[in-house]
PDB file of C-alpha atoms and ligand atoms in Angstrom:
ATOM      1  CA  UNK A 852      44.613 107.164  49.698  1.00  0.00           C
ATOM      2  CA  UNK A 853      41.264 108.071  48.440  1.00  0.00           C
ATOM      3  CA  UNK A 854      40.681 107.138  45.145  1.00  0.00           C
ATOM      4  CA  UNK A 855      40.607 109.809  42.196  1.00  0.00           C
ATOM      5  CA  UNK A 856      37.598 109.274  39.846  1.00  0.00           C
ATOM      6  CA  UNK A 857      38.632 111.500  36.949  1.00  0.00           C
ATOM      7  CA  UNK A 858      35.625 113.629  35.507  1.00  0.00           C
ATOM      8  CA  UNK A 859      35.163 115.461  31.936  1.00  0.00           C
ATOM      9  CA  UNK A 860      31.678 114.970  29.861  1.00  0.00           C
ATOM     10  CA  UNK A 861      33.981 113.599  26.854  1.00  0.00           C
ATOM     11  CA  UNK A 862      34.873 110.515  29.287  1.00  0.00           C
ATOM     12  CA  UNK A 863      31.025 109.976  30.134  1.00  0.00           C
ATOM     13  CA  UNK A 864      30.426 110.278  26.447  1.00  0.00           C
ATOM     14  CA  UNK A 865      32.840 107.647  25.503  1.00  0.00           C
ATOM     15  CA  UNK A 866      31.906 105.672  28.801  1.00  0.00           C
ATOM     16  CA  UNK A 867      28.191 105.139  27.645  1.00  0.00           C
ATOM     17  CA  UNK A 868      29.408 103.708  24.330  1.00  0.00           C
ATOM     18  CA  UNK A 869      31.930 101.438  26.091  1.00  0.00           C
ATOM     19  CA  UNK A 870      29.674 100.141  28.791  1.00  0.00           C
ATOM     20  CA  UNK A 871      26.920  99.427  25.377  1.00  0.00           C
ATOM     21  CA  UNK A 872      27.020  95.615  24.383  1.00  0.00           C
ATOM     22  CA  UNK A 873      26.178  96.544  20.595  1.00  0.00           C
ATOM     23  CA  UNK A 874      29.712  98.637  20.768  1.00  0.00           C
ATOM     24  CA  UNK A 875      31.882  96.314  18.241  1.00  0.00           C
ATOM     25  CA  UNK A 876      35.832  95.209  18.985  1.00  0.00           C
ATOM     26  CA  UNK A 877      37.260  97.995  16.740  1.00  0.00           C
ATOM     27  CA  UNK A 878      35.082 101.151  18.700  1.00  0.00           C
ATOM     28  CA  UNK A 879      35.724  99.496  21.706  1.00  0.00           C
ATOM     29  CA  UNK A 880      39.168  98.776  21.547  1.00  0.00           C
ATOM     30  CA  UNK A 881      39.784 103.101  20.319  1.00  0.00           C
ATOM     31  CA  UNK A 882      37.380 103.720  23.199  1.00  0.00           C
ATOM     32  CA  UNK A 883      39.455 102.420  25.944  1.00  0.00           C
ATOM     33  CA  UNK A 884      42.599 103.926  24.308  1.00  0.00           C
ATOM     34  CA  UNK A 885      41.027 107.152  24.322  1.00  0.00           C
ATOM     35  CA  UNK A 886      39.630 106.867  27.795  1.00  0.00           C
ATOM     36  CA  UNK A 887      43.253 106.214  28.665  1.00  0.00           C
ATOM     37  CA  UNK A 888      44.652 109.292  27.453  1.00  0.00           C
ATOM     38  CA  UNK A 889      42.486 111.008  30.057  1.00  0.00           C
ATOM     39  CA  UNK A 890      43.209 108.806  32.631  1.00  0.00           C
ATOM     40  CA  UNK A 891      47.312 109.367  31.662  1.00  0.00           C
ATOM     41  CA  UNK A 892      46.542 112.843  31.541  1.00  0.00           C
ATOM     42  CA  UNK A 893      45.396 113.151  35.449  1.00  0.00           C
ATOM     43  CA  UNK A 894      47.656 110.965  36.955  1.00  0.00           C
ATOM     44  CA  UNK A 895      50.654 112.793  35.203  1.00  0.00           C
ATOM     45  CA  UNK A 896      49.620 116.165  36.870  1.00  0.00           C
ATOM     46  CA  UNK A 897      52.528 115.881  39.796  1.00  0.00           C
ATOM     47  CA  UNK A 898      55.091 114.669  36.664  1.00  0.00           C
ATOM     48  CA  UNK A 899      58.435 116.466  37.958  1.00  0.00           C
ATOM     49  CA  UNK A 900      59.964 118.494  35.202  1.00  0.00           C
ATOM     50  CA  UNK A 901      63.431 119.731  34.772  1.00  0.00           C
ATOM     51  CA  UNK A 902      64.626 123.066  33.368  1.00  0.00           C
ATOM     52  CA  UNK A 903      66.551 123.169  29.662  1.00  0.00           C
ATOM     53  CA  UNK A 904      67.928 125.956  27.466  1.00  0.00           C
ATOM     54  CA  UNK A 905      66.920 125.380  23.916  1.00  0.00           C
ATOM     55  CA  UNK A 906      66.358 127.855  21.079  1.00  0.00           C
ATOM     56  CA  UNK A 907      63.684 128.529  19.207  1.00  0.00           C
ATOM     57  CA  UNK A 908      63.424 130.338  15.570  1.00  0.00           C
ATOM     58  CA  UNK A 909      63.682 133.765  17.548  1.00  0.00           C
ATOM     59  CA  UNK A 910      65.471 133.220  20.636  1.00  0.00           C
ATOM     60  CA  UNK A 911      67.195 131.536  23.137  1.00  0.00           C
ATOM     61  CA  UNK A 912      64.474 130.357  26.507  1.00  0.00           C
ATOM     62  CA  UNK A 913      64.549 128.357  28.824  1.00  0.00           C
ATOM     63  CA  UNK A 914      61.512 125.049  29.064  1.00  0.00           C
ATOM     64  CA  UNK A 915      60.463 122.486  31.304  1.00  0.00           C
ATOM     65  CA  UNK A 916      60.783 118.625  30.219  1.00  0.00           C
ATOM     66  CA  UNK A 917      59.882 115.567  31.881  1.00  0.00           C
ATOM     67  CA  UNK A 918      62.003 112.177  31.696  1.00  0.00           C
ATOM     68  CA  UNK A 919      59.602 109.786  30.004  1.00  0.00           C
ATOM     69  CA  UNK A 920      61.812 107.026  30.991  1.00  0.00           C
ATOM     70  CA  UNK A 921      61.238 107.880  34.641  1.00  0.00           C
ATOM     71  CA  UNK A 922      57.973 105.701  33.988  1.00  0.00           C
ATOM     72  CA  UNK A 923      56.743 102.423  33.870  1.00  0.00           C
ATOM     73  CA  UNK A 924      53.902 100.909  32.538  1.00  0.00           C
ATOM     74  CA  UNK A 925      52.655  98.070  33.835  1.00  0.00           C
ATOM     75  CA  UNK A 926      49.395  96.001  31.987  1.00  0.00           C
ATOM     76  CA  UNK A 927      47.788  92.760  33.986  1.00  0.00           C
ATOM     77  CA  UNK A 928      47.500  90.867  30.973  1.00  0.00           C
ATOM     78  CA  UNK A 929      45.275  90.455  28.960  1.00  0.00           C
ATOM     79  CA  UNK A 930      42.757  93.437  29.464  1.00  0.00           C
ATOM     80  CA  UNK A 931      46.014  95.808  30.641  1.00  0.00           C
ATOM     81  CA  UNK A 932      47.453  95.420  27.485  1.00  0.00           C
ATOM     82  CA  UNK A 933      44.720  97.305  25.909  1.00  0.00           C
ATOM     83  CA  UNK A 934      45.259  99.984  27.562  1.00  0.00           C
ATOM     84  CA  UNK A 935      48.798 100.649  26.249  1.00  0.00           C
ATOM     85  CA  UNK A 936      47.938 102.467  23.219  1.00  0.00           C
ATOM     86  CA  UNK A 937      46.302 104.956  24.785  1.00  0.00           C
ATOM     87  CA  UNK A 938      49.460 105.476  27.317  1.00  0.00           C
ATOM     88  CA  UNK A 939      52.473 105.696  24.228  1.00  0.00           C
ATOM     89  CA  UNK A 940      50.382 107.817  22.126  1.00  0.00           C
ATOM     90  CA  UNK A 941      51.139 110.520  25.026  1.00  0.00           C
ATOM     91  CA  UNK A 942      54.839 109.096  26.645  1.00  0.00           C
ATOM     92  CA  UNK A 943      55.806 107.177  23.450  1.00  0.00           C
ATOM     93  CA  UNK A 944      59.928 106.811  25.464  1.00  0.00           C
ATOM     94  CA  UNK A 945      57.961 105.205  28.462  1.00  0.00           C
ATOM     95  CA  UNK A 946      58.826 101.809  29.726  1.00  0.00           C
ATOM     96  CA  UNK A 947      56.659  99.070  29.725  1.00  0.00           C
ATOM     97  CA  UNK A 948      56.276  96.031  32.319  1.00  0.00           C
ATOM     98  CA  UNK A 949      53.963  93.144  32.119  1.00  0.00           C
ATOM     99  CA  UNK A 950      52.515  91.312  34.877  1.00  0.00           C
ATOM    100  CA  UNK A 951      50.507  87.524  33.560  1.00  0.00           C
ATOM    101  CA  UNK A 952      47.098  87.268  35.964  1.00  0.00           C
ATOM    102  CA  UNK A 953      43.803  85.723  35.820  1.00  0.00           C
ATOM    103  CA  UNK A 954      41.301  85.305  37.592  1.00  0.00           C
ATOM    104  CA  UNK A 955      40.316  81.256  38.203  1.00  0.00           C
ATOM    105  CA  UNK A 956      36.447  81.901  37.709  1.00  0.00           C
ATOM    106  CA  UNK A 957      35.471  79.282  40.531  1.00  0.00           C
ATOM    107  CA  UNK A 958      37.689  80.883  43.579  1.00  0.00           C
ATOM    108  CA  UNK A 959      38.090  84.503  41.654  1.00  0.00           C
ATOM    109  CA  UNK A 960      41.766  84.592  42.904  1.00  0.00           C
ATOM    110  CA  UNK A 961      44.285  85.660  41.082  1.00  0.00           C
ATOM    111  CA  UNK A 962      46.473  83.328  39.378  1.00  0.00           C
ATOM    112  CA  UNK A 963      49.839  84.233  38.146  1.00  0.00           C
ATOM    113  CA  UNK A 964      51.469  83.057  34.773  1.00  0.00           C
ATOM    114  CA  UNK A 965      53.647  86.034  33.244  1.00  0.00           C
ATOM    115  CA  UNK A 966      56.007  88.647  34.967  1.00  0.00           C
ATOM    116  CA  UNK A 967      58.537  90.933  33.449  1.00  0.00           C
ATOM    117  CA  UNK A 968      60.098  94.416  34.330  1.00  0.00           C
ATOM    118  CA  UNK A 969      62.177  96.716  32.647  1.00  0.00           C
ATOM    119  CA  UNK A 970      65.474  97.242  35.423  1.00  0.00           C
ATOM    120  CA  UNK A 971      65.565  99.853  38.151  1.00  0.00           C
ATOM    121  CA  UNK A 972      61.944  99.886  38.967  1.00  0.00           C
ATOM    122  CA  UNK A 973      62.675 100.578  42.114  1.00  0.00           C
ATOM    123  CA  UNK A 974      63.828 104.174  41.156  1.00  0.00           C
ATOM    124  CA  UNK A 975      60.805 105.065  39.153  1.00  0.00           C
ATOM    125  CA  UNK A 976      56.949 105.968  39.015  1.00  0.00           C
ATOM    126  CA  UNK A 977      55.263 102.686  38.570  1.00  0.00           C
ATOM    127  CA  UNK A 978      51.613 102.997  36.789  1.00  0.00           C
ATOM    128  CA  UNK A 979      49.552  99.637  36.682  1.00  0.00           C
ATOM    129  CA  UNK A 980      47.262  99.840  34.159  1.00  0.00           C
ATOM    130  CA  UNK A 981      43.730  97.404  34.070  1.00  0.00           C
ATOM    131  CA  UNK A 982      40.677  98.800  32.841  1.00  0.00           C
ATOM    132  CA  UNK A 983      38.412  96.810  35.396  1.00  0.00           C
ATOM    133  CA  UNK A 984      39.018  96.534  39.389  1.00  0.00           C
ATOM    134  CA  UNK A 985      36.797  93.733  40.147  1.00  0.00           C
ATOM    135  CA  UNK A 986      37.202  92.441  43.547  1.00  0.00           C
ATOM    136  CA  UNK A 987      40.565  94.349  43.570  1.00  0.00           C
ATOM    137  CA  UNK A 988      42.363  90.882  43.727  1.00  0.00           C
ATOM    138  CA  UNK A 989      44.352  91.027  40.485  1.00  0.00           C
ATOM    139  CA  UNK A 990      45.231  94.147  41.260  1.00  0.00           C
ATOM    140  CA  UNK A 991      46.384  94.234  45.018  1.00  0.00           C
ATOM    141  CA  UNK A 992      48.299  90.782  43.787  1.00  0.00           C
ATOM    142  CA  UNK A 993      50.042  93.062  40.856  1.00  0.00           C
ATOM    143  CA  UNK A 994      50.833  95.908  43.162  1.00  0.00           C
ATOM    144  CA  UNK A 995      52.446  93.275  46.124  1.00  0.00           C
ATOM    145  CA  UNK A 996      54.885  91.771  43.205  1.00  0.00           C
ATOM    146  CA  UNK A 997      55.823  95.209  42.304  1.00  0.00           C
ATOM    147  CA  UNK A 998      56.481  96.275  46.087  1.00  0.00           C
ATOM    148  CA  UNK A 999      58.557  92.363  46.318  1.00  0.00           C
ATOM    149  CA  UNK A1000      60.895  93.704  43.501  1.00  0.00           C
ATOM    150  CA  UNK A1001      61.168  96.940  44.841  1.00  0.00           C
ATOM    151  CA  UNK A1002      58.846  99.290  43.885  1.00  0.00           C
ATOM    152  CA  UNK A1003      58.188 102.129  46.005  1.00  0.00           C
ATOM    153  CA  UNK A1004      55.912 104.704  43.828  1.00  0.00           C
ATOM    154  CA  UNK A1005      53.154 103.150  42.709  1.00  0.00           C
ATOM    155  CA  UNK A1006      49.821 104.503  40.887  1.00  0.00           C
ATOM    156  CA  UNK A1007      47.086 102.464  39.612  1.00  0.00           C
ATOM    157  CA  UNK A1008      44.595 103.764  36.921  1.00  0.00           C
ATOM    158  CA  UNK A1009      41.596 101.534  36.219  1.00  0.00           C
ATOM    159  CA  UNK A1010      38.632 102.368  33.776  1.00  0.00           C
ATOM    160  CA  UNK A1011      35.562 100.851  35.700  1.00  0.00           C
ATOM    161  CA  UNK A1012      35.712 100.374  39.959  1.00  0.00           C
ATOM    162  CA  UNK A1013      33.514  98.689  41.742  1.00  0.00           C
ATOM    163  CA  UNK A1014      33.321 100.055  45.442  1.00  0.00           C
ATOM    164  CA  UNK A1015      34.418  96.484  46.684  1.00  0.00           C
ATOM    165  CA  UNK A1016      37.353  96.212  44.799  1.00  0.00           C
ATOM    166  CA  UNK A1017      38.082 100.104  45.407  1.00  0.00           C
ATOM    167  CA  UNK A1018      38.443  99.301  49.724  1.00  0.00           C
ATOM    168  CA  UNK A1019      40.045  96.643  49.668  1.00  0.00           C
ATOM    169  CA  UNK A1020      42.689  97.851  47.378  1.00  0.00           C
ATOM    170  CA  UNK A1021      42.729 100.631  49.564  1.00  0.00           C
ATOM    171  CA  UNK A1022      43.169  98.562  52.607  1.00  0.00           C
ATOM    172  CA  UNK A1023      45.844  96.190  51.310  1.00  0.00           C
ATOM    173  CA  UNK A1024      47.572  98.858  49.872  1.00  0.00           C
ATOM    174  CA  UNK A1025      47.024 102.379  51.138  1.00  0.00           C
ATOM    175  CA  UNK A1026      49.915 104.165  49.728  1.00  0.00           C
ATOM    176  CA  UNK A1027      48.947 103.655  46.219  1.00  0.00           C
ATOM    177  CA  UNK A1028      46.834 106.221  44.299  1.00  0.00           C
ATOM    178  CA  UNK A1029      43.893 104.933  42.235  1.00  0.00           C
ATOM    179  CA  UNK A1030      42.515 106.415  39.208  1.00  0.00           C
ATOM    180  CA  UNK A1031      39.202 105.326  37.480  1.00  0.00           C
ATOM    181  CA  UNK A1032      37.158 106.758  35.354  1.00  0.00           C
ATOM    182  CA  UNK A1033      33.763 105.554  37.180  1.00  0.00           C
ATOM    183  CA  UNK A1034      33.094 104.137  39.986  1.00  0.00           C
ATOM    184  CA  UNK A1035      30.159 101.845  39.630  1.00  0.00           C
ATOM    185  CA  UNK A1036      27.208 100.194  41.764  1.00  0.00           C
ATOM    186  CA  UNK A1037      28.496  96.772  42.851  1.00  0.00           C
ATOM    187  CA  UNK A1038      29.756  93.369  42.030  1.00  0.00           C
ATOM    188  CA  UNK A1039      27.447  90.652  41.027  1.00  0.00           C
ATOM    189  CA  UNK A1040      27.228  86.726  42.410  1.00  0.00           C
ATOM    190  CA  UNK A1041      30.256  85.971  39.945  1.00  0.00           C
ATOM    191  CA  UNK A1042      32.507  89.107  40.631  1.00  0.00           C
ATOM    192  CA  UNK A1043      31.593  90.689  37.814  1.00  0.00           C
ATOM    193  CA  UNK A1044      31.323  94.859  37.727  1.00  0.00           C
ATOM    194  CA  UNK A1045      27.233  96.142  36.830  1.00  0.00           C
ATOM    195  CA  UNK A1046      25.979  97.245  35.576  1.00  0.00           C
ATOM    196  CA  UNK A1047      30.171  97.766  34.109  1.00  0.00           C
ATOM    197  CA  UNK A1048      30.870  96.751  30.461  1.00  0.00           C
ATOM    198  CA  UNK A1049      31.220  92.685  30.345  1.00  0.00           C
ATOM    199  CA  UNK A1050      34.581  90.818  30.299  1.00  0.00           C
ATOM    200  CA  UNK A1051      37.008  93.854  29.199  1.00  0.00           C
ATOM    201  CA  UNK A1052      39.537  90.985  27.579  1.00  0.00           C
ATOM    202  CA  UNK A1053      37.064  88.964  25.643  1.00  0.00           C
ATOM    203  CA  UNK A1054      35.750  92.460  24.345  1.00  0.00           C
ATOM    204  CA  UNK A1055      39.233  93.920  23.405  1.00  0.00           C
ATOM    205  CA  UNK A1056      40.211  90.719  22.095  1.00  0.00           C
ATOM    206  CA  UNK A1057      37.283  89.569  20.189  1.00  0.00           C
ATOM    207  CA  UNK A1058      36.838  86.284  21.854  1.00  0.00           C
ATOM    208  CA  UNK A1059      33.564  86.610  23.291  1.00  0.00           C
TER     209      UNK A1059
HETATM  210  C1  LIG B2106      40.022  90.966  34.429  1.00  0.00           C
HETATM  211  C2  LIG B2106      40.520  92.382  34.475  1.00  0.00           C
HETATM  212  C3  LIG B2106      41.329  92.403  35.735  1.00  0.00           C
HETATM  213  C4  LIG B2106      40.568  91.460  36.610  1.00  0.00           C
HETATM  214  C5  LIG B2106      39.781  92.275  37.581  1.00  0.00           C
HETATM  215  O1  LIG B2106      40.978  90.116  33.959  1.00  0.00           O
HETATM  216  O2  LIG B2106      41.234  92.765  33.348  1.00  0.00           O
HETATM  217  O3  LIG B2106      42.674  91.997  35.581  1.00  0.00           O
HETATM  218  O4  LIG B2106      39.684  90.717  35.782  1.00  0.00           O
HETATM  219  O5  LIG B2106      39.141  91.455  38.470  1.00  0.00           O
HETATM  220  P1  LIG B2106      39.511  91.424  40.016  1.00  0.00           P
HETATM  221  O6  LIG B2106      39.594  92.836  40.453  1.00  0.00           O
HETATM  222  O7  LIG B2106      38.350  90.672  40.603  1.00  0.00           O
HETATM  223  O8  LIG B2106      40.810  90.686  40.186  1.00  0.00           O
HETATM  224  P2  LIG B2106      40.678  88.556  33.722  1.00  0.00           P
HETATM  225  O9  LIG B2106      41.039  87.760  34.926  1.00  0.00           O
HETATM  226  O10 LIG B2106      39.274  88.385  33.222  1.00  0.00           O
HETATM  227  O11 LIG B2106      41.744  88.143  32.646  1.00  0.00           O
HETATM  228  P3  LIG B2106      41.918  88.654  31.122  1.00  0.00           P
HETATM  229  O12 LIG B2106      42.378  90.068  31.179  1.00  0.00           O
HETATM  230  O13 LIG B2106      42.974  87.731  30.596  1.00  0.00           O
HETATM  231  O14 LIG B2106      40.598  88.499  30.397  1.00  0.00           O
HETATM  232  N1  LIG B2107      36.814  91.531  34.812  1.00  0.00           N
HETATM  233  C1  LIG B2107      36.129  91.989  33.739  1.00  0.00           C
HETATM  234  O1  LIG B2107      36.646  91.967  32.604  1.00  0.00           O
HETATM  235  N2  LIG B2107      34.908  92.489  33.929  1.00  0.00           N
HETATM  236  C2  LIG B2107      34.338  92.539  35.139  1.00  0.00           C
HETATM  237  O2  LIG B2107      33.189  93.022  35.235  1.00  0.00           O
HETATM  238  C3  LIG B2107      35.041  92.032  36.237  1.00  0.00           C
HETATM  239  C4  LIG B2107      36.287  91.549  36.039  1.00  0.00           C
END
């Protein structure tokens, strides 16, 4: 599937203060909340909804409602996690996974420490959240553990892309929808995004 870049002037806005290296942990941390919410926002749009009777101060009418616990949230830890925020502030009854990767900095594979799921995944919309799709490794590793335990609906939203990262996701994993909010030039010699925003983790986390 091609991957969605989701576009709005308020995300390029809040982009350019992200990607700045004077941007401090508190702004940063908000920032990729906020970012989030649009991110949420777009790849909620086919979010099935079920009809209700309820009344209001005036009348009896029927509305539309969505099962919030019909999806789960999954952060690669550590980045993911700050992405989380963002994602209860608009499902707050939404489950939450967590999937333990890192990248070993000399090979740039994936290495797995951490994995828990909340039950009957395989029965609902599964939404990895990472802000940065590097090489796509951590990602396509995430989305093959989730497909091993049953998974069969899976979206991936992602704040920076590189074009790399973006194909071979796609390649390893076609039936997966990606979200980002920017797609940028390329990887550098160490895998990491540019001109992109840094190490995401060590900037949410303050341990730069
Ligand atoms: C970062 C990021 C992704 C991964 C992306 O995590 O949050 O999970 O790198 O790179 P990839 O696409 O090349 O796999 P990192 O390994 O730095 O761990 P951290 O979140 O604990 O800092
Ligand atoms: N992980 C990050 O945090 N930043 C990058 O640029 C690449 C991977």
């Amino acid at each position: 599937m091609k991957p969605i870049k989701v576009e709005h002037p308020l995300i390029e806005h809040k982009l350019a203060i992200l990607r700045n290296k004077k941007t401090g942990t508190k702004e940063f941390r908000e920032l990729i909340s906020e970012i989030t919410l649009f991110l949420c926002y777009e790849a909620m749009k086919d979010a099935k909804l079920t009809e209700k009777e309820i009344e209001t101060p005036i009348t009896k009418t029927k509305v539309h409602v969505m099962n919030e616990k019909d999806y789960v949230f999954v952060p690669i830890l550590r980045a993911g996690t700050g992405m989380i925020d963002g994602i209860v502030k608009m499902i707050p009854n939404a489950k939450i996974g967590h999937i333990g990767l890192y990248r070993n900095e000399e090979t740039l594979k994936p290495v797995r420490y951490y994995y828990k799921m909340p039950k009957g995944i395989e029965n609902k919309q599964v939404i990895i959240i990472d802000p940065m799709l590097a090489t796509g490794g951590s990602g396509i590793d995430a989305i093959t553990l989730l497909k091993e335990d049953g998974a069969k609906d899976i979206k991936f939203l992602s704040i920076i892309a590189a074009p790399e990262g973006l194909k071979k996701m796609q390649e390893a994993h076609p039936d997966v929808q990606i979200y980002c909010a920017a797609i940028d030039e390329k990887l550098n010699d160490v895998g990491y995004i540019v001109p992109g925003l840094g190490d995401a983790g060590d900037r949410i986390f303050g341990t730069v």
